[in-house]
CSV table of C-alpha atoms in Angstrom, one decimal:
chain,number,residue,atom,x,y,z
A,1,MET,CA,60.0,62.5,88.5
A,2,LYS,CA,60.9,63.6,85.1
A,3,ASN,CA,59.5,67.1,85.8
A,4,SER,CA,61.3,66.9,89.2
A,5,ILE,CA,64.5,66.8,87.7
A,6,ILE,CA,64.0,69.5,85.3
A,7,VAL,CA,62.9,71.8,88.1
A,8,LEU,CA,65.9,70.7,90.2
A,9,LEU,CA,68.2,71.7,87.4
A,10,ILE,CA,66.5,74.9,86.6
A,11,LEU,CA,67.0,76.0,90.4
A,12,ILE,CA,70.6,74.9,90.1
A,13,GLY,CA,71.0,77.2,87.2
A,14,GLN,CA,69.3,80.1,88.5
A,15,ASN,CA,70.3,80.1,92.2
A,16,SER,CA,73.7,78.2,92.3
A,17,PHE,CA,75.1,79.5,89.2
A,18,GLY,CA,73.1,82.7,89.6
A,19,GLN,CA,76.2,83.9,92.1
A,20,ASP,CA,79.8,83.3,92.1
A,21,PRO,CA,81.8,81.3,94.6
A,22,GLN,CA,82.5,83.3,97.9
A,23,PHE,CA,85.1,83.0,100.6
A,24,GLY,CA,84.8,83.6,104.2
A,25,GLN,CA,88.5,84.9,104.1
A,26,PHE,CA,87.6,87.2,101.2
A,27,PHE,CA,90.7,89.6,102.4
A,28,ALA,CA,93.0,86.5,101.2
A,29,SER,CA,91.6,86.1,97.7
A,30,PRO,CA,92.2,89.8,96.3
A,31,LEU,CA,91.9,88.9,92.6
A,32,ASN,CA,88.5,87.4,93.3
A,33,ILE,CA,87.6,90.7,94.7
A,34,ASN,CA,89.1,93.5,92.4
A,35,PRO,CA,91.1,93.3,89.4
A,36,ALA,CA,92.7,96.5,90.4
A,37,LEU,CA,94.2,94.7,93.5
A,38,THR,CA,96.5,92.8,91.0
A,39,ALA,CA,100.1,93.4,92.0
A,40,HIS,CA,99.0,95.8,95.0
A,41,ILE,CA,101.6,93.8,97.2
A,42,ASN,CA,104.5,94.6,99.5
A,43,ALA,CA,106.8,92.4,97.2
A,44,ASP,CA,107.6,91.8,93.5
A,45,TRP,CA,105.2,88.7,93.2
A,46,ARG,CA,102.6,86.9,95.1
A,47,LEU,CA,101.2,83.4,95.0
A,48,ILE,CA,97.9,82.6,96.8
A,49,SER,CA,96.0,79.3,97.5
A,50,ASN,CA,92.6,79.2,99.0
A,51,ILE,CA,90.3,76.1,99.5
A,52,ARG,CA,86.8,76.1,101.2
A,53,ASP,CA,84.8,73.0,102.2
A,54,GLN,CA,81.2,74.1,103.1
A,55,TRP,CA,78.5,72.6,104.8
A,56,ILE,CA,80.0,69.1,105.6
A,57,GLY,CA,77.3,67.0,107.3
A,58,PRO,CA,73.8,67.6,106.6
A,59,ALA,CA,74.2,68.0,102.8
A,60,SER,CA,76.5,67.2,99.9
A,61,PRO,CA,79.5,69.7,100.7
A,62,TYR,CA,80.4,72.5,98.4
A,63,VAL,CA,84.2,72.5,97.7
A,64,THR,CA,85.9,75.8,96.2
A,65,GLY,CA,89.7,76.4,95.6
A,66,THR,CA,91.7,78.7,93.9
A,67,VAL,CA,95.4,79.3,92.9
A,68,SER,CA,96.5,82.9,91.9
A,69,PHE,CA,99.7,84.3,90.9
A,70,ASP,CA,100.4,88.2,90.3
A,71,MET,CA,103.5,90.2,89.9
A,72,LYS,CA,104.7,93.7,89.1
A,73,LEU,CA,106.1,94.6,85.4
A,74,PHE,CA,108.7,96.8,84.1
A,75,GLN,CA,110.1,97.9,87.5
A,76,GLU,CA,113.0,100.2,87.1
A,77,LYS,CA,112.5,100.2,83.3
A,78,ILE,CA,109.9,103.0,82.9
A,79,PRO,CA,111.2,106.6,82.6
A,80,ASN,CA,110.7,108.6,85.5
A,81,VAL,CA,109.3,105.7,87.5
A,82,SER,CA,111.1,105.4,91.0
A,83,THR,CA,111.9,102.1,92.6
A,84,THR,CA,109.8,102.9,95.5
A,85,ASP,CA,106.6,101.5,93.9
A,86,ASP,CA,104.9,104.9,93.1
A,87,ASN,CA,103.7,103.7,90.0
A,88,VAL,CA,103.1,100.1,89.0
A,89,PHE,CA,102.0,98.0,86.2
A,90,GLY,CA,100.8,94.6,87.3
A,91,ILE,CA,99.7,91.2,85.8
A,92,GLY,CA,98.1,88.3,87.4
A,93,GLY,CA,96.0,85.3,86.8
A,94,MET,CA,93.8,82.9,88.9
A,95,LEU,CA,92.6,79.2,88.6
A,96,MET,CA,89.3,78.3,90.3
A,97,TYR,CA,87.1,75.3,90.6
A,98,ASP,CA,83.9,74.9,92.4
A,99,ARG,CA,82.1,71.5,93.1
A,100,SER,CA,78.8,70.5,94.4
A,101,MET,CA,76.2,67.9,94.9
A,102,SER,CA,79.1,65.4,95.7
A,103,GLY,CA,80.9,66.4,92.5
A,104,ILE,CA,77.8,65.8,90.2
A,105,GLN,CA,78.1,69.7,89.2
A,106,LYS,CA,81.7,70.9,88.6
A,107,SER,CA,82.7,74.5,87.7
A,108,THR,CA,86.2,75.7,86.4
A,109,TYR,CA,87.5,79.3,85.7
A,110,ALA,CA,90.6,80.7,84.4
A,111,SER,CA,91.2,84.5,84.7
A,112,LEU,CA,93.7,87.0,83.6
A,113,ASN,CA,94.2,90.5,85.1
A,114,LEU,CA,96.0,93.7,84.1
A,115,SER,CA,96.4,96.7,86.4
A,116,TYR,CA,98.1,100.0,86.9
A,117,HIS,CA,98.8,102.1,90.1
A,118,ILE,CA,99.9,105.6,90.2
A,119,LYS,CA,100.7,108.1,93.0
A,120,ILE,CA,98.8,111.2,92.8
A,121,ALA,CA,99.9,113.2,95.9
A,122,GLU,CA,102.4,112.9,98.9
A,123,GLY,CA,102.2,114.9,102.0
A,124,ALA,CA,101.9,113.5,105.4
A,125,GLY,CA,101.2,110.1,103.3
A,126,LYS,CA,101.0,108.8,100.1
A,127,HIS,CA,97.7,108.9,98.0
A,128,LYS,CA,97.5,106.4,95.0
A,129,LEU,CA,94.9,105.2,92.6
A,130,GLY,CA,94.4,101.9,90.9
A,131,ILE,CA,92.6,100.6,87.9
A,132,GLY,CA,92.4,97.1,86.8
A,133,PHE,CA,90.9,95.1,83.9
A,134,GLY,CA,90.2,91.3,83.9
A,135,GLY,CA,88.8,88.5,81.6
A,136,THR,CA,87.5,85.1,82.7
A,137,TYR,CA,87.1,82.0,80.9
A,138,GLY,CA,84.4,79.8,82.7
A,139,ARG,CA,83.0,76.4,82.1
A,140,ARG,CA,80.0,74.5,84.1
A,141,PHE,CA,79.3,70.8,83.9
A,142,ILE,CA,77.0,68.5,85.3
A,143,ASP,CA,77.8,64.7,85.0
A,144,PHE,CA,74.4,63.4,83.9
A,145,SER,CA,75.6,59.8,84.1
A,146,ARG,CA,75.3,60.1,88.0
A,147,LEU,CA,71.6,61.2,87.8
A,148,TYR,CA,68.6,58.9,87.8
A,149,PHE,CA,65.7,59.8,85.5
A,150,GLN,CA,62.2,58.1,85.5
A,151,ASP,CA,62.9,56.4,82.0
A,152,GLN,CA,65.8,54.5,83.8
A,153,TRP,CA,63.7,52.7,86.4
A,154,VAL,CA,63.5,49.1,85.9
A,155,GLY,CA,61.3,48.1,88.9
A,156,MET,CA,62.6,46.3,91.9
A,157,ASN,CA,66.3,46.2,90.5
A,158,GLY,CA,66.4,50.3,90.8
A,159,PHE,CA,67.6,52.2,88.2
A,160,ASN,CA,69.5,51.3,84.9
A,161,THR,CA,71.8,54.3,83.9
A,162,ASN,CA,72.8,52.6,80.7
A,163,LEU,CA,69.3,53.3,79.5
A,164,PRO,CA,68.2,56.6,77.7
A,165,THR,CA,67.3,59.6,80.1
A,166,GLY,CA,64.4,60.7,77.7
A,167,GLU,CA,65.4,64.2,78.6
A,168,THR,CA,66.4,65.5,75.0
A,169,ALA,CA,66.5,69.1,76.1
A,170,LEU,CA,69.2,68.8,78.7
A,171,SER,CA,72.7,69.6,77.8
A,172,ASN,CA,75.8,70.9,79.3
A,173,MET,CA,76.2,74.5,79.0
A,174,LYS,CA,78.9,76.0,76.7
A,175,PRO,CA,82.0,77.8,78.0
A,176,TYR,CA,81.8,81.6,78.2
A,177,VAL,CA,84.0,84.5,78.4
A,178,SER,CA,83.2,87.5,81.0
A,179,VAL,CA,85.0,90.7,81.5
A,180,SER,CA,85.5,92.7,84.8
A,181,THR,CA,87.0,96.1,85.9
A,182,GLY,CA,87.8,97.7,89.2
A,183,LEU,CA,89.2,100.8,91.0
A,184,PHE,CA,90.7,101.5,94.2
A,185,TYR,CA,92.2,104.3,96.3
A,186,ASN,CA,95.1,104.0,98.6
A,187,PHE,CA,96.5,106.1,101.4
A,188,SER,CA,99.5,105.0,103.3
A,189,THR,CA,102.0,106.0,105.9
A,190,GLU,CA,104.8,104.5,107.8
A,191,LYS,CA,102.4,103.0,110.4
A,192,SER,CA,99.0,102.7,108.7
A,193,ASN,CA,97.1,101.7,105.5
A,194,LEU,CA,93.9,102.5,104.1
A,195,ASP,CA,92.1,100.6,100.9
A,196,ILE,CA,88.7,101.7,99.3
A,197,GLY,CA,87.8,99.9,96.2
A,198,VAL,CA,84.9,99.0,93.9
A,199,ALA,CA,84.7,96.4,91.1
A,200,ALA,CA,82.1,94.8,88.6
A,201,PHE,CA,82.4,91.2,87.3
A,202,HIS,CA,80.6,89.7,84.4
A,203,LEU,CA,80.1,93.2,82.6
A,204,ASN,CA,79.0,91.4,79.1
A,205,LYS,CA,76.5,89.3,80.9
A,206,PRO,CA,77.4,85.9,79.3
A,207,HIS,CA,74.8,83.4,78.4
A,208,GLN,CA,74.9,80.4,80.7
A,209,THR,CA,72.2,77.7,81.1
A,210,PHE,CA,71.6,73.8,80.9
A,211,LEU,CA,68.3,74.2,79.2
A,212,GLU,CA,69.5,76.0,76.2
A,213,ASP,CA,67.4,79.2,77.2
A,214,GLU,CA,68.9,82.2,75.7
A,215,ASN,CA,67.4,84.4,78.4
A,216,GLN,CA,69.5,83.0,81.1
A,217,GLU,CA,72.6,85.3,81.7
A,218,LEU,CA,75.2,85.3,84.3
A,219,PRO,CA,74.3,88.7,86.2
A,220,ILE,CA,76.9,91.4,86.9
A,221,ARG,CA,78.5,90.9,90.4
A,222,GLN,CA,79.3,94.4,91.9
A,223,VAL,CA,81.8,94.8,94.9
A,224,ALA,CA,82.6,97.4,97.4
A,225,HIS,CA,85.4,96.7,99.8
A,226,ALA,CA,87.7,98.5,102.2
A,227,ASN,CA,90.6,97.6,104.6
A,228,PHE,CA,92.6,99.4,107.3
A,229,GLU,CA,95.8,98.2,108.8
A,230,THR,CA,97.8,100.2,111.8
A,231,PHE,CA,100.5,99.4,114.2
A,232,ILE,CA,99.2,100.0,117.7
A,233,ASN,CA,102.8,99.8,118.9
A,234,THR,CA,106.1,98.2,117.8
A,235,GLN,CA,104.9,94.8,118.4
A,236,VAL,CA,101.0,94.6,118.0
A,237,PHE,CA,99.1,95.5,114.8
A,238,LEU,CA,95.5,95.7,113.9
A,239,ASN,CA,93.9,94.6,110.6
A,240,THR,CA,90.2,95.6,109.7
A,241,ASN,CA,88.2,94.8,106.5
A,242,ALA,CA,84.8,94.8,105.1
A,243,ILE,CA,83.0,93.9,101.9
A,244,TYR,CA,79.6,94.2,100.2
A,245,GLN,CA,78.7,92.7,97.1
A,246,PHE,CA,75.4,91.7,95.4
A,247,GLN,CA,74.6,89.7,92.3
A,248,LYS,CA,70.9,89.8,91.0
A,249,GLU,CA,69.1,88.8,94.1
A,250,ALA,CA,72.0,87.6,96.2
A,251,THR,CA,73.7,89.9,98.5
A,252,TYR,CA,76.9,89.3,100.6
A,253,PHE,CA,78.2,91.6,103.4
A,254,SER,CA,81.0,90.9,105.8
A,255,MET,CA,83.1,92.7,108.2
A,256,GLY,CA,85.6,92.0,110.9
A,257,ALA,CA,89.1,92.6,112.5
A,258,ALA,CA,92.1,90.7,113.6
A,259,LEU,CA,95.0,91.7,116.2
A,260,GLY,CA,98.5,90.5,115.4
A,261,SER,CA,101.7,90.4,117.2
A,262,TYR,CA,105.3,89.8,116.4
A,263,VAL,CA,107.1,86.9,118.0
A,264,GLY,CA,110.4,87.5,118.8
A,265,GLU,CA,112.7,90.5,118.5
A,266,GLN,CA,113.9,90.0,115.1
A,267,GLN,CA,110.0,90.4,113.9
A,268,ASP,CA,110.4,87.5,111.5
A,269,ALA,CA,107.3,85.8,112.7
A,270,TYR,CA,103.8,86.8,113.9
A,271,ILE,CA,100.6,85.4,115.0
A,272,THR,CA,97.1,86.9,114.3
A,273,GLY,CA,93.5,86.1,115.7
A,274,GLY,CA,90.2,87.8,114.8
A,275,LEU,CA,86.5,87.3,114.2
A,276,TRP,CA,84.3,88.1,111.1
A,277,TYR,CA,80.5,88.4,110.7
A,278,TRP,CA,79.1,87.0,107.5
A,279,SER,CA,75.6,88.8,107.0
A,280,ASN,CA,72.9,86.6,108.8
A,281,LYS,CA,74.8,83.5,107.8
A,282,ALA,CA,77.8,82.7,110.0
A,283,ILE,CA,80.3,84.2,112.6
A,284,ILE,CA,83.9,83.1,111.5
A,285,PRO,CA,86.9,82.9,114.0
A,286,TYR,CA,90.2,83.1,112.2
A,287,VAL,CA,93.7,82.4,113.3
A,288,GLY,CA,96.9,83.0,111.2
A,289,PHE,CA,100.5,82.7,111.3
A,290,GLY,CA,103.2,84.4,109.3
A,291,TYR,CA,107.0,83.8,108.8
A,292,LYS,CA,108.8,86.3,106.7
A,293,ASN,CA,107.1,86.2,103.3
A,294,PHE,CA,104.8,83.2,104.2
A,295,GLN,CA,101.3,83.3,105.7
A,296,LEU,CA,98.8,80.8,106.7
A,297,GLY,CA,95.4,81.5,107.6
A,298,ALA,CA,92.4,79.2,109.0
A,299,SER,CA,88.9,79.9,109.8
A,300,PHE,CA,85.8,77.9,110.8
A,301,ASP,CA,82.3,79.0,110.2
A,302,ILE,CA,79.9,79.1,113.1
A,303,VAL,CA,76.5,78.9,111.3
A,304,THR,CA,73.9,81.4,112.6
A,305,SER,CA,71.2,80.7,109.9
A,306,LYS,CA,68.4,78.1,110.1
A,307,LEU,CA,70.7,75.4,108.4
A,308,ASN,CA,72.1,75.3,112.0
A,309,GLN,CA,69.0,73.4,112.9
A,310,ALA,CA,70.1,70.5,110.7
A,311,SER,CA,71.2,67.2,112.4
A,312,PRO,CA,74.2,66.8,112.0
A,313,LYS,CA,75.0,70.3,112.2
A,314,PRO,CA,76.9,71.8,109.0
A,315,ARG,CA,80.6,72.3,109.3
A,316,THR,CA,82.5,74.8,107.1
A,317,TRP,CA,86.5,75.3,107.1
A,318,GLU,CA,88.6,77.6,105.1
A,319,LEU,CA,92.4,77.7,104.7
A,320,SER,CA,94.5,80.3,102.8
A,321,LEU,CA,98.1,80.4,102.0
A,322,VAL,CA,100.2,83.4,100.8
A,323,LEU,CA,103.7,83.3,99.5
A,324,LYS,CA,105.4,86.5,98.5
A,325,GLY,CA,109.0,86.9,96.9
A,326,THR,CA,112.1,88.9,96.0
A,327,LYS,CA,111.5,92.1,97.8
A,328,ALA,CA,111.7,91.6,101.6
A,329,ALA,CA,108.4,93.1,103.3
A,330,THR,CA,110.3,94.8,106.2
A,331,GLY,CA,108.8,97.8,108.0
A,332,VAL,CA,105.3,97.3,106.6
A,333,ILE,CA,102.1,96.0,108.5
A,334,PRO,CA,101.4,92.2,107.7
A,335,CYS,CA,98.3,92.0,105.8
A,336,PRO,CA,96.7,89.3,103.7
A,337,TRP,CA,95.7,91.8,101.1
A,338,LYS,CA,99.3,92.4,100.2
């Protein structure tokens, strides 16, 4: 049993910890996708919260949550910079937690991003480039007091967790700091918007292991993403987006679209509905509601992998909340990215 526990922890360290937490609503977690998207918003500031409860039913669920805040800096205080968001400095931060094995394994992260967006050309529309840099402080922890070991077996009475485990090599990993960077290109007109970006996380490959193995590193996560929004008419709009990322042997691809429509003549409120495909894992229906500068999104994973054969069938749901402030986002296409 001793060897089984060690193998289990090695698998956790190499597989679960070998990739960062992921969201089905990736478009509603921009700071987790690209640090250059910091302050890329149709407002002065933005507050976002995400929560994902994964695989409820056949296994101990994975629960992931974030809270992020980003804002524009030095508006109307930089020489030769107009008030139309042509050039923007941005700052943002994100707190994230990830829990698995019924809370036995816990991870916490805190990140800080800086960005700069500049207009490079204007004609039929505006062309912009953005660059961003970020740093993340991470800590991963296993509650060994909730695990049973062979040396703690006391016969018919089961396990006594007060006894020594006999596993002198096991210890919680030290906190680490990783760095990230990203770029994006934006083209926008009065009726449409296009973003294309790339990013890389954990560029310094920080060490992270529960077995004090210096060869275990957090691999670089590389991301490519794109989104396009356009008005179909004065009431109906279309949002489409896609993402591809890979981290060592783990790959992630998702794409989809949603249609939205304003409710009422004043266009203060709108509803959206769409569908996303998550590479060989799930089909994700999505519904959303927005009122002025507030947005709410909800999705549910329809599992298409072999995990769907489990009994009971796994259930995964996800919620996103977006609140923007100061500048009224009138005349722009409602988009969870911005």
